[in-house]
Coordinates of C-alpha atoms and ligand atoms in Angstrom, one line a residue:
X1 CA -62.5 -13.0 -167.6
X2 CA -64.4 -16.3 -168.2
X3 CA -67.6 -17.5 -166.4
X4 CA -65.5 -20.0 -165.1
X5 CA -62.9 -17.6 -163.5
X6 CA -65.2 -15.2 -162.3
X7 CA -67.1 -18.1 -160.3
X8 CA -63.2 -18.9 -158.7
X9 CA -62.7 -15.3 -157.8
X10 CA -66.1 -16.1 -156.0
X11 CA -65.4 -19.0 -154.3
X12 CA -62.6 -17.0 -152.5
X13 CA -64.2 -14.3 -151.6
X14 CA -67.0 -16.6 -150.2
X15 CA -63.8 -18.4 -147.8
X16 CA -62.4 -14.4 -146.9
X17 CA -66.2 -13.3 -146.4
X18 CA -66.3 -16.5 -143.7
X19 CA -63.3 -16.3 -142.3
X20 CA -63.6 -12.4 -141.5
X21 CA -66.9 -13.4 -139.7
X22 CA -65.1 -16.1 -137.2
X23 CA -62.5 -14.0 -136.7
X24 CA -61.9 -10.6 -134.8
X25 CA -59.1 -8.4 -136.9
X26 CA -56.8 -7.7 -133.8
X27 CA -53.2 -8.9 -134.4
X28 CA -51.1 -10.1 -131.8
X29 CA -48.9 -7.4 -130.2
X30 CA -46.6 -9.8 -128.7
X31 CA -45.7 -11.1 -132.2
X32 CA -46.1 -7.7 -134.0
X33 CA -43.5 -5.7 -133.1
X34 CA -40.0 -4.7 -133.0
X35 CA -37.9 -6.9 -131.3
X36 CA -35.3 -5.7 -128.8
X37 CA -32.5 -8.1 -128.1
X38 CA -32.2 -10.1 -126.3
X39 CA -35.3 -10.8 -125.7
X40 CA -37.7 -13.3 -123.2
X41 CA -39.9 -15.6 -125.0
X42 CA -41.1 -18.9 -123.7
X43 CA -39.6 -21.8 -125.4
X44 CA -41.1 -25.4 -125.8
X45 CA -39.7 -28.4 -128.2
X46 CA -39.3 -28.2 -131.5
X47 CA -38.6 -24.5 -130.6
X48 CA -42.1 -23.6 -129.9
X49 CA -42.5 -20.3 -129.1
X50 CA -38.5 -19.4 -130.2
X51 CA -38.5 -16.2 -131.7
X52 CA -35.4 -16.0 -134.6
X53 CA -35.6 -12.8 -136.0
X54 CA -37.8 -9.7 -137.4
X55 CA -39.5 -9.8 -141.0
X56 CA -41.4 -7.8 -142.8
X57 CA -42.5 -10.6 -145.0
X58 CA -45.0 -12.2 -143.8
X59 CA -47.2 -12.7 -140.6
X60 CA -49.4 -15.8 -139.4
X61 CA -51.8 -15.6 -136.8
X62 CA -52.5 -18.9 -135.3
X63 CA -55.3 -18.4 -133.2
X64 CA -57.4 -16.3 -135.4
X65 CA -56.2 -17.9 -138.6
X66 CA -54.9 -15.2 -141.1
X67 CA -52.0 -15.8 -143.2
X68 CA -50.5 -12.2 -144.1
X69 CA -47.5 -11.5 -147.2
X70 CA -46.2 -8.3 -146.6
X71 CA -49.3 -6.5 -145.8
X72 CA -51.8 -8.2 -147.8
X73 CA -54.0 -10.6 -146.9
X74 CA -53.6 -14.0 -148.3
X75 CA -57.7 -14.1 -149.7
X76 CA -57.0 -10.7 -151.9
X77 CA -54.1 -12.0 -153.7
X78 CA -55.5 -15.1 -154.1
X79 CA -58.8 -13.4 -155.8
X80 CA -56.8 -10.8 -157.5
X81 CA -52.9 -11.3 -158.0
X82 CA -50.6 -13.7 -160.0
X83 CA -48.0 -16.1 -158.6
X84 CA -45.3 -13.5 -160.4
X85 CA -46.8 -10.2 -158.9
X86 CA -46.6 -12.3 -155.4
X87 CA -43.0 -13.5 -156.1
X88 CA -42.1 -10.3 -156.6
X89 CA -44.2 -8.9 -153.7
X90 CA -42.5 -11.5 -151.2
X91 CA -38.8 -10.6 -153.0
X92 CA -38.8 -7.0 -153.0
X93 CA -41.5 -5.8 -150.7
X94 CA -43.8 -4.1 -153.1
X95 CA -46.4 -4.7 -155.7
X96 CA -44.7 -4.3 -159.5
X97 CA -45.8 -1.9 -162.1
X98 CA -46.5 -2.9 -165.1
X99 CA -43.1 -2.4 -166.7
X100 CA -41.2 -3.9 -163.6
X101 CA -43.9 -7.3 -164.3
X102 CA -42.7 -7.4 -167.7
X103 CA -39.3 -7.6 -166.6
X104 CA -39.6 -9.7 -164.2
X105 CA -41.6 -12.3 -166.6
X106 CA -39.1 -12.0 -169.2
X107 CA -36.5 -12.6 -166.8
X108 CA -37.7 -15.6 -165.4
X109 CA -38.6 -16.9 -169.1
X110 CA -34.6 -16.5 -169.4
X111 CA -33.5 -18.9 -166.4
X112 CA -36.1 -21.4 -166.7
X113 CA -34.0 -22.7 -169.8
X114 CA -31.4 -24.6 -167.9
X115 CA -30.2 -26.8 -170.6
X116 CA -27.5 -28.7 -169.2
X117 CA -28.5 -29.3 -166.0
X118 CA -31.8 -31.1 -168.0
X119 CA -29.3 -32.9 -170.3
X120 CA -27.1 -33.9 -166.8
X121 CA -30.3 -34.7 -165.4
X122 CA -31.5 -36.9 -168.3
X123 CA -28.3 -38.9 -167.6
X124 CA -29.2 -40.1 -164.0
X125 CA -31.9 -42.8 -163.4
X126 CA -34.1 -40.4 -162.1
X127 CA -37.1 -42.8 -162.7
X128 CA -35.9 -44.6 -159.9
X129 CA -35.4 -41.8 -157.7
X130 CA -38.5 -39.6 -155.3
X131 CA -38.8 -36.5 -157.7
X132 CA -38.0 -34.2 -154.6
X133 CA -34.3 -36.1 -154.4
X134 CA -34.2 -35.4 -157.9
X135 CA -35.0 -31.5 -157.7
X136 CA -32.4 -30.9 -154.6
X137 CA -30.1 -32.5 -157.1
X138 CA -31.5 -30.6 -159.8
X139 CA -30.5 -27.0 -157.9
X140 CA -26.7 -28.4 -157.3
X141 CA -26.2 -29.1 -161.3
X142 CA -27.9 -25.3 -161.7
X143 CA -25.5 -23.9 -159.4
X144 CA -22.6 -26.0 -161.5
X145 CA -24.1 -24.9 -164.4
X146 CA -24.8 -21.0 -164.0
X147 CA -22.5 -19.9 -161.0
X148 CA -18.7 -19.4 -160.4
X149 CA -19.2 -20.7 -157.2
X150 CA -16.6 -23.6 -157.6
X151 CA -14.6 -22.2 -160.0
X152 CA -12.8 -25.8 -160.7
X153 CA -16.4 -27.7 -161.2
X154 CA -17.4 -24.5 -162.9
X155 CA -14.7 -25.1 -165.6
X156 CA -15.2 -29.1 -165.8
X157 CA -19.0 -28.1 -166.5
X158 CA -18.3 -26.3 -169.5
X159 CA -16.1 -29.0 -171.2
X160 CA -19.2 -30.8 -170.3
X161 CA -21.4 -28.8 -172.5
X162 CA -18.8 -28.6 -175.1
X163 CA -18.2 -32.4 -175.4
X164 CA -22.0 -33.0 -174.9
X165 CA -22.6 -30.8 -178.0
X166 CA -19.7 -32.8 -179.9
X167 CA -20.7 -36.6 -180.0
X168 CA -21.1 -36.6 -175.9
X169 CA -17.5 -37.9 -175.5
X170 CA -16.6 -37.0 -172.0
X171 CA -13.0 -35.3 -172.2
X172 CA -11.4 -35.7 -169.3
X173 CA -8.7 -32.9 -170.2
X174 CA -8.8 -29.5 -171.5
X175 CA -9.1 -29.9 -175.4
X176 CA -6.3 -28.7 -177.9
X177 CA -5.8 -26.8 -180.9
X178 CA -8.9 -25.9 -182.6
X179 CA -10.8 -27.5 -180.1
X180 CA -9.2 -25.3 -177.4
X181 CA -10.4 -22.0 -179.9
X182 CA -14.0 -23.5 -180.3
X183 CA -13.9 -24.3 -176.1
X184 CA -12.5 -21.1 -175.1
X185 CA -15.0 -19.6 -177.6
X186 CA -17.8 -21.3 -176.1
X187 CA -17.0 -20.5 -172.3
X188 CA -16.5 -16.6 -173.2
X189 CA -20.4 -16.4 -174.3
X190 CA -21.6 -18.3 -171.7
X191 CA -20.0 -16.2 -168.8
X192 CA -20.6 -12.6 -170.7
X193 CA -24.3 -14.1 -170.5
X194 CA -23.8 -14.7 -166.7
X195 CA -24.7 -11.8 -164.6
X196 CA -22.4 -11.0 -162.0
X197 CA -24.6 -11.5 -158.8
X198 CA -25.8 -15.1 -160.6
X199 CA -22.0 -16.1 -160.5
X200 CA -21.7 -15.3 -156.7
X201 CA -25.1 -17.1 -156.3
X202 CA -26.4 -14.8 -153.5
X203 CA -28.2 -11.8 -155.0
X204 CA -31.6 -11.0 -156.8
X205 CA -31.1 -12.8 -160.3
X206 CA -30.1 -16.0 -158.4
X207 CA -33.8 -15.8 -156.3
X208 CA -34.8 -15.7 -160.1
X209 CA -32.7 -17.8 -161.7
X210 CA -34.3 -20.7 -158.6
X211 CA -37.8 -19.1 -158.8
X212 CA -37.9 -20.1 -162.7
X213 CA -35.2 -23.2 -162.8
X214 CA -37.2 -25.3 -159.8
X215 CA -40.6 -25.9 -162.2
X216 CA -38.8 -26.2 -165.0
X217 CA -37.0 -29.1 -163.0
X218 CA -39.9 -30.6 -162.3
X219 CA -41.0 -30.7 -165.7
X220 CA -37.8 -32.4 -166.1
X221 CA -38.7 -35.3 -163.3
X222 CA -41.7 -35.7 -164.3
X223 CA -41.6 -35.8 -168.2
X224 CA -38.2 -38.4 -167.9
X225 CA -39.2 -40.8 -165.8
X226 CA -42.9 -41.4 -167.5
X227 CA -40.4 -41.9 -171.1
X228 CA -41.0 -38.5 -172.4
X229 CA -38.4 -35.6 -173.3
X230 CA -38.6 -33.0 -171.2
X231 CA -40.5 -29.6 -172.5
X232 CA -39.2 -25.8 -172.6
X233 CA -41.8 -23.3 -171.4
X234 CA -43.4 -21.3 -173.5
X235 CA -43.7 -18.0 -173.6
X236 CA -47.3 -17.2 -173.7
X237 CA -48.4 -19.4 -170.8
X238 CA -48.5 -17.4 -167.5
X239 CA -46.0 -19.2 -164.5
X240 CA -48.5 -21.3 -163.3
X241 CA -49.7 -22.7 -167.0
X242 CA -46.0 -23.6 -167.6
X243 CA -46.0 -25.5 -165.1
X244 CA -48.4 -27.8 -165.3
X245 CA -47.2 -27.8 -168.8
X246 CA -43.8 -29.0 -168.8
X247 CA -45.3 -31.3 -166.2
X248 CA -48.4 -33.0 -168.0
X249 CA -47.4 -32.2 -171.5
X250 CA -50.4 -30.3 -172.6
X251 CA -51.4 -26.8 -172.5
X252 CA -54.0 -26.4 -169.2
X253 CA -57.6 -24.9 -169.6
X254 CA -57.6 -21.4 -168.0
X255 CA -59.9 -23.0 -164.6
X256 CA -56.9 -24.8 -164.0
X257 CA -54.1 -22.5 -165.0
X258 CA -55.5 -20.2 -162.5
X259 CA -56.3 -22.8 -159.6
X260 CA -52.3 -23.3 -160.2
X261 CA -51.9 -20.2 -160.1
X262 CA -53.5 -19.8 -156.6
X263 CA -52.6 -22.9 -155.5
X264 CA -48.7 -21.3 -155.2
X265 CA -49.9 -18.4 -154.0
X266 CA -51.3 -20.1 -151.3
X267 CA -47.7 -21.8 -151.0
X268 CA -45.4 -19.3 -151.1
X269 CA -44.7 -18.4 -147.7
X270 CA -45.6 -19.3 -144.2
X271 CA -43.3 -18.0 -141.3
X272 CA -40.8 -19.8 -139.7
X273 CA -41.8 -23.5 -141.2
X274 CA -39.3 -26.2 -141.2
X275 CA -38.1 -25.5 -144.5
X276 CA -37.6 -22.1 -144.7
X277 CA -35.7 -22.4 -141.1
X278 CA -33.8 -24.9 -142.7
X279 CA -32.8 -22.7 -145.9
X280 CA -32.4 -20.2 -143.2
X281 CA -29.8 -21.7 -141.4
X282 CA -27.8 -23.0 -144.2
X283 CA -27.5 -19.1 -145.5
X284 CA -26.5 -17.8 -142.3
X285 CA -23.5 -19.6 -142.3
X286 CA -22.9 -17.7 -146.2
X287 CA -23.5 -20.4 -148.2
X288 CA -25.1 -19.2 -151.2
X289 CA -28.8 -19.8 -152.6
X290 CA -28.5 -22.7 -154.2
X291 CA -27.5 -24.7 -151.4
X292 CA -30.1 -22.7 -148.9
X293 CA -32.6 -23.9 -151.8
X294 CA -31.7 -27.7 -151.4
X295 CA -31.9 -27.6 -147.4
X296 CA -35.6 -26.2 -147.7
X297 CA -36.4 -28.9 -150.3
X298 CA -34.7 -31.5 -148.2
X299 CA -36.6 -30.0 -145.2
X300 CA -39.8 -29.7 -147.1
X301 CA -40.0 -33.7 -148.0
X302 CA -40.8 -35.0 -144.5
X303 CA -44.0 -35.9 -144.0
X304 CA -44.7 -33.4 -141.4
X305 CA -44.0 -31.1 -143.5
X306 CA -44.8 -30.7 -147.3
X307 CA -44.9 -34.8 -148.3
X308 CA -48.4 -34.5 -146.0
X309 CA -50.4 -33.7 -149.3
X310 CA -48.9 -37.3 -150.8
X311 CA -50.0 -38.7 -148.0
X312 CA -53.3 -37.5 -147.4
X313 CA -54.2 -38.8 -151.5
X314 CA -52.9 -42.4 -150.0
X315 CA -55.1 -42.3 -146.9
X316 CA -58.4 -40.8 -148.7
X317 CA -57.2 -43.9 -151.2
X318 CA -56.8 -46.1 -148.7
X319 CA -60.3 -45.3 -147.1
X320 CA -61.6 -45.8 -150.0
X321 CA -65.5 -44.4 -150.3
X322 CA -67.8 -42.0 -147.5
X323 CA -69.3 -45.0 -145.7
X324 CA -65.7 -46.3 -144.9
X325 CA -64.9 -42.7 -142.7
X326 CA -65.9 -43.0 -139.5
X327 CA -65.1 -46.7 -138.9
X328 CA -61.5 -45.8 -140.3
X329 CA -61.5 -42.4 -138.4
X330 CA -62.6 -44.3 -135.1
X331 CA -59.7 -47.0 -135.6
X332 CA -57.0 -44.2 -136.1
X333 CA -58.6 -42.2 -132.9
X334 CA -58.5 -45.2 -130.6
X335 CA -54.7 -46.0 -131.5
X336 CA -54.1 -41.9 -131.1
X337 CA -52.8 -42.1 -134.9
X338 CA -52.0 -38.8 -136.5
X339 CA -54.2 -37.9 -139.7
X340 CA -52.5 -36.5 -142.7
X341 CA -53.1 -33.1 -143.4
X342 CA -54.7 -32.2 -140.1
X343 CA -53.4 -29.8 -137.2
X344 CA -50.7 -27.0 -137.3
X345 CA -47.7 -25.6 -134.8
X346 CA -49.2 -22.1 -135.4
X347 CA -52.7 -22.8 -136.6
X348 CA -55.1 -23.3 -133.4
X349 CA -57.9 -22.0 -136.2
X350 CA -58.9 -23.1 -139.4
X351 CA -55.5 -22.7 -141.6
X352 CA -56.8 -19.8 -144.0
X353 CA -55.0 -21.4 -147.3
X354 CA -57.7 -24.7 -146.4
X355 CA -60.5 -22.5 -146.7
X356 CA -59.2 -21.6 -150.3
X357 CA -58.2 -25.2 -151.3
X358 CA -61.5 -26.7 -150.1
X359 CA -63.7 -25.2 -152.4
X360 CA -61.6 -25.3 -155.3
X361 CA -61.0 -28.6 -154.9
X362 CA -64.8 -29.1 -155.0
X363 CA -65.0 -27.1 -158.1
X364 CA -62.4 -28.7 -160.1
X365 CA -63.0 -32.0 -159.1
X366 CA -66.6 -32.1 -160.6
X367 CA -65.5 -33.0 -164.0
X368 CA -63.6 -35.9 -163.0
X369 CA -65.2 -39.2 -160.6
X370 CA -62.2 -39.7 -159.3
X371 CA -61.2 -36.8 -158.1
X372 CA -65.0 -36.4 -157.3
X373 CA -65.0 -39.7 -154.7
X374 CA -61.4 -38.3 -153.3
X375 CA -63.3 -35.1 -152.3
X376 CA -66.6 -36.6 -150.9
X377 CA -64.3 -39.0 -148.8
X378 CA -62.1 -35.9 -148.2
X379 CA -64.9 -33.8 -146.9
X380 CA -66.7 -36.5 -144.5
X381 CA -63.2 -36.8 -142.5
X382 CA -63.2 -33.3 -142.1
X383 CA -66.5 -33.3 -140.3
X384 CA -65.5 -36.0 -138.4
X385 CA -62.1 -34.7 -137.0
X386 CA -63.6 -31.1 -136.9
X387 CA -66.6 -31.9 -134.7
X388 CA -64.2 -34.1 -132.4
X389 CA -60.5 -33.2 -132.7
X390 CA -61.3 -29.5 -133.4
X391 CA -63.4 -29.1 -130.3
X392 CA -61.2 -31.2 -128.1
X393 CA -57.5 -30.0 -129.7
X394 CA -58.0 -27.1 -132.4
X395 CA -56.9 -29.6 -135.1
X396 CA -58.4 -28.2 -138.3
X397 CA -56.9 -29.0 -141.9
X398 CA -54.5 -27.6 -143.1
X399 CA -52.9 -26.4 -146.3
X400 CA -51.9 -30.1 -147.1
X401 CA -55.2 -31.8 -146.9
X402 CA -57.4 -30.2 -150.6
X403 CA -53.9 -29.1 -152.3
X404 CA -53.7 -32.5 -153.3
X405 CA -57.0 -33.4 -154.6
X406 CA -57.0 -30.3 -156.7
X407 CA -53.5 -31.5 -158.3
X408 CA -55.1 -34.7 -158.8
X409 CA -57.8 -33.3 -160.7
X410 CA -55.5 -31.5 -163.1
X411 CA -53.8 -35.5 -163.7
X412 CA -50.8 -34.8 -161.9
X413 CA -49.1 -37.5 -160.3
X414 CA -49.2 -38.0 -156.1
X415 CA -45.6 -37.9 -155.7
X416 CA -45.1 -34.7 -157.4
X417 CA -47.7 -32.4 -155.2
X418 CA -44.4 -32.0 -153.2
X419 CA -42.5 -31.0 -155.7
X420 CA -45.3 -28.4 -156.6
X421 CA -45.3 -27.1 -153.0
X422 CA -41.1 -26.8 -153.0
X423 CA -42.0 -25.0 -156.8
X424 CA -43.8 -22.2 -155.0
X425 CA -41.6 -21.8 -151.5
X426 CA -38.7 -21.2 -153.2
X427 CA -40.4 -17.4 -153.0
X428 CA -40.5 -17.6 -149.7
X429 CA -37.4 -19.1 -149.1
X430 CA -35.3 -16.8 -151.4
X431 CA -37.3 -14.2 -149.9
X432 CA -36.3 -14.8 -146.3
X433 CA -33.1 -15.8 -147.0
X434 CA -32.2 -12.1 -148.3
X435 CA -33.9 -10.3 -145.7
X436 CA -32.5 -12.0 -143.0
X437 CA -28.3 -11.6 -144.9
X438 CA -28.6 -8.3 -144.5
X439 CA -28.1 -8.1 -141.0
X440 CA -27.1 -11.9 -141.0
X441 CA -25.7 -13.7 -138.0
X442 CA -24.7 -17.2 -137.7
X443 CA -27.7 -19.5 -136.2
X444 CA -26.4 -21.6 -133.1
X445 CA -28.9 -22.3 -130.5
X446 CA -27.7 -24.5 -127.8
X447 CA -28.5 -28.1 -126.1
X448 CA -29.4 -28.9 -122.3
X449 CA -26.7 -31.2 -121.7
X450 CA -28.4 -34.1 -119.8
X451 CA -25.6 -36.8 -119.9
X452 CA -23.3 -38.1 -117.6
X453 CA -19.5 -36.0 -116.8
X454 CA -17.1 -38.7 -115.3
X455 CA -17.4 -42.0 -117.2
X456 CA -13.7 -43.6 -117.6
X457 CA -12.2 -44.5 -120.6
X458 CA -11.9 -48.5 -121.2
X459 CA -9.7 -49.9 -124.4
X460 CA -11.7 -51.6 -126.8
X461 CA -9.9 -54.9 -126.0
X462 CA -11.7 -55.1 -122.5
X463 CA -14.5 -53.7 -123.1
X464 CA -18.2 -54.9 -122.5
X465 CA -21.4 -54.8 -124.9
X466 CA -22.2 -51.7 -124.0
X467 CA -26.0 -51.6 -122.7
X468 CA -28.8 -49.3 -124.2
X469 CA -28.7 -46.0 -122.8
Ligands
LIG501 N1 -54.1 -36.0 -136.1 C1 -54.4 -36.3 -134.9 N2 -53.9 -35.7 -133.8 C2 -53.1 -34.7 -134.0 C3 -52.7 -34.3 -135.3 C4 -53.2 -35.0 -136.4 N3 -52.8 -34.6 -137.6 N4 -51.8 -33.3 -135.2 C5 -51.6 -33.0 -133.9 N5 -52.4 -33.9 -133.1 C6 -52.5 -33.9 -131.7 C7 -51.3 -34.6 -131.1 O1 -51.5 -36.0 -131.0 C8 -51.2 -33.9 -129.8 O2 -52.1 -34.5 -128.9 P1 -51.8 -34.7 -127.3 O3 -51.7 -33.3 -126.8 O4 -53.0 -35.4 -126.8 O5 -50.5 -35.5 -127.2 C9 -51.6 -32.5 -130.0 O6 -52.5 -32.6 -131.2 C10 -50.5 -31.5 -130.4 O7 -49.8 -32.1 -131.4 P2 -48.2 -32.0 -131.7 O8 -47.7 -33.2 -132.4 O9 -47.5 -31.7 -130.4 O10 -48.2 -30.7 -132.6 P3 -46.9 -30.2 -133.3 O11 -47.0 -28.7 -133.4 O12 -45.6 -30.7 -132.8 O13 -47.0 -30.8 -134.8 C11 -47.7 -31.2 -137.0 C12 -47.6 -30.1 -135.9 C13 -48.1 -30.4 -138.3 C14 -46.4 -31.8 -137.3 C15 -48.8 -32.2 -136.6 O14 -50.0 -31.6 -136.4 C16 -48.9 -33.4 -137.6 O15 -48.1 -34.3 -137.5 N6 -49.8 -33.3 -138.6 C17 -49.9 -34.3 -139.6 C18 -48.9 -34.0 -140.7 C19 -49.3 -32.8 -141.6 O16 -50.4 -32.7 -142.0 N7 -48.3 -31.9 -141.8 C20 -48.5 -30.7 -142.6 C21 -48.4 -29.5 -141.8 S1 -49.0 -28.0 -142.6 C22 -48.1 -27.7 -144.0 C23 -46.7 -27.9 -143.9 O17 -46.0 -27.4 -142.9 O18 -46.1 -28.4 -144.8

């Protein structure tokens, strides 16, 4: 381990050490046990307080702050797991051995080639497009590509790859003769390579198959639209070092391979969030993975959600040095604004993954002035909405507010630290997703009905401007 890594593994032991110390290490019983339908729970908006199912998974404690994946605690994986053994951890419920890593590594260096999806992909404009559009697109051309799902689109697909590899003429009927020989030929490997639960696109090797095709998607995005072919991974770089390869286009130091690396750890799951409620839903309908994948991207792009770490860059931009905070902190206060990267749902406390992300972003951003003023301004708006907002409302930051700062560092662009954050759910999502099918039923909440019952029908012919209602 290098000087450099050991002083990481530090740093977030430091954050655990401090966070132990404001916290007690009582869960909450209400939240923590089994559920017994139906069952009372007070609901607000935005279904505050709704409880949706039981998990093993994972476990956030708002008011004290800890952030738990199946048993362990978020700081001692951070210090001494990988983003695989994690992925794993989240998928199947326990910590691989060795021989069940390898397999899992070499697996996922399998299904992170997607070649015609990338060639597909390199067809759109995609420089014109936000790079999380182009990955929810991304996971429907992998489902095309790899599952049976459709079986009609399924079949167009591979005359796709067939005429891509002869001259890219587009045949728009099955081919004949030889052609037929060479195409039937072709179509026979590529299914006997297609596992059976990949085809149906709901069990284990499609979790992989997304787990490993999503980075190598935003490789895709990112090296396109900046005029560069897009990279395959390589085989000795760990997950996280792949991806900020095939994204940047040169091999990372180790500092930042691993800050990646706990940077998706610190991503991978997180309760009922937006996104993985929205992947959620889409399943329990049985719709397969793929599509569950593109609702939690979708879901994931808002603002409130994961495109808060774009936006916190623009704001710390937009403030622009240390002596500018408070005047701009004061403005935004006085109008009621809301601050990028600040306040939770669940957290009340300081979100655990922040305490991480701080001091890594400190670290890494030493080497680079940039990055270095982006942190300084960073950390002076913390102070100022801590000592005010956290005292008044429990607004702390959150996981949004470093993450980017520490992608910044590492020369990736702003509007693909959402992409990153999608990169990493997609554990959590596939995760959740497959504990919750098997004893899946259908999500369907209902509405208060608060509109009016006996309004009579007019033909459009006499019929008023309607007023606002
Ligand atoms: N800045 C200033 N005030 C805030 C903020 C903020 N970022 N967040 C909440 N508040 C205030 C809010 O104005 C309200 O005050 P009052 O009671 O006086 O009306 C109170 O705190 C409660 O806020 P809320 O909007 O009811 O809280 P919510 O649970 O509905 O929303 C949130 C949670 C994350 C959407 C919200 O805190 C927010 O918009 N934060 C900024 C966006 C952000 O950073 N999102 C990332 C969330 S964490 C990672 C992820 O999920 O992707």
């Amino acid at each position: 381990m290098s000087k450099e890594t050991k002083e990481i593994t530090e740093l977030i032991l430091k954050a655990k050490a401090k966070a132990l110390k404001e916290t007690s290490s009582e869960a909450e019983p209400e939240l923590t046990r089994p559920i017994k339908w139906p069952t009372d729970c007070i609901v607000g908006p935005g279904l505050e307080g709704a409880i949706a199912c039981e998990t093993k998974i994972g476990y956030v404690n708002g008011s004290k702050g800890w952030l738990i994946y199946r048993g362990y605690n978020i700081f001692d994986l951070c210090a001494y797991s990988t983003f695989e053994e994690v992925s794993y951890l989240l998928l199947h419920g326990y910590l691989p051995n060795e021989k069940q890593l390898e397999g899992f590594k070499k697996k996922m260096l399998l299904f992170s080639h997607i070649p015609n999806t990338k060639r597909l992909l390199m067809g759109f404009p995609i420089e014109n497009m936000k790079p999380m559009a182009a990955l929810r697109m991304g996971t429907n051309l992998m489902r095309q590509e790899f599952t049976d799902v459709d079986k009609y689109g399924y079949l167009s697909n591979i005359a796709n790859i067939i005429s891509a590899d002869e001259d890219s003429i587009p045949m728009e009927t099955e081919p004949m003769g030889e052609e037929h020989a060479i195409y039937e030929f072709k179509r026979k490997q590529l299914e006997n390579k297609i596992k059976d639960d990949l085809k149906h696109a709901i069990g284990f090797d499609s979790c992989y198959h997304l787990l490993a095709g999503v980075p190598s998607l935003t490789g895709v995005v990112a090296r396109i639209r900046d005029g560069h072919l897009p990279l395959e991974p390589k085989s000795e770089l760990s997950y996280a070092g792949n991806l900020i390869y095939m994204i940047t286009g040169r091999e990372p130091t180790s500092v930042e391979e691993r800050v990646m690396d706990i940077a998706l750890i610190l991503h991978a799951d997180h309760g009922m969030n937006a996104s993985t409620f929205a992947s959620m839903v889409v399943a329990s309908t049985l719709a397969d993975l793929y599509l569950s994948v593109g609702a939690g991207i979708a879901a994931l792009n808002g603002p409130l959600h994961g495109g808060a770490n774009e936006k916190v860059i623009e704001v710390l931009k937009d403030i622009g040095s240390v002596n500018n905070v408070k005047p701009w902190f004061d403005k935004v206060r006085a109008k009621k604004g809301k601050i990028m990267g600040f306040g939770h749902r669940v957290y009340k406390a300081y979100d655990p993954r922040a305490r991480v992300l701080g001091p890594l972003a400190k670290y890494l951003s030493k080497g680079n002035p940039e990055a270095k003023k982006l942190f300084a301004t960073a950390n002076a708006l913390e102070k100022e909405v801590v000592s005010t907002l956290g005292k008044e409302k429990r607004i702390f930051p959150n996981v949004d507010f470093y993450s980017g700062i520490v992608y910044s560092s590492m020369g990736i662009a702003p509007d693909l630290f959402t992409p990153i954050f999608a990169v990493s759910r997609v554990a959590g999502w596939t995760a959740r997703v497959q504990e919750y099918l098997r004893n899946n039923r259908i999500f369907r909440p209902r509405a208060m009905y608060v509109g009016p019952f006996d309004k009579e029908y007019v033909p459009v012919k006499q019929r008023r401007a309607a007023k606002k209602s």
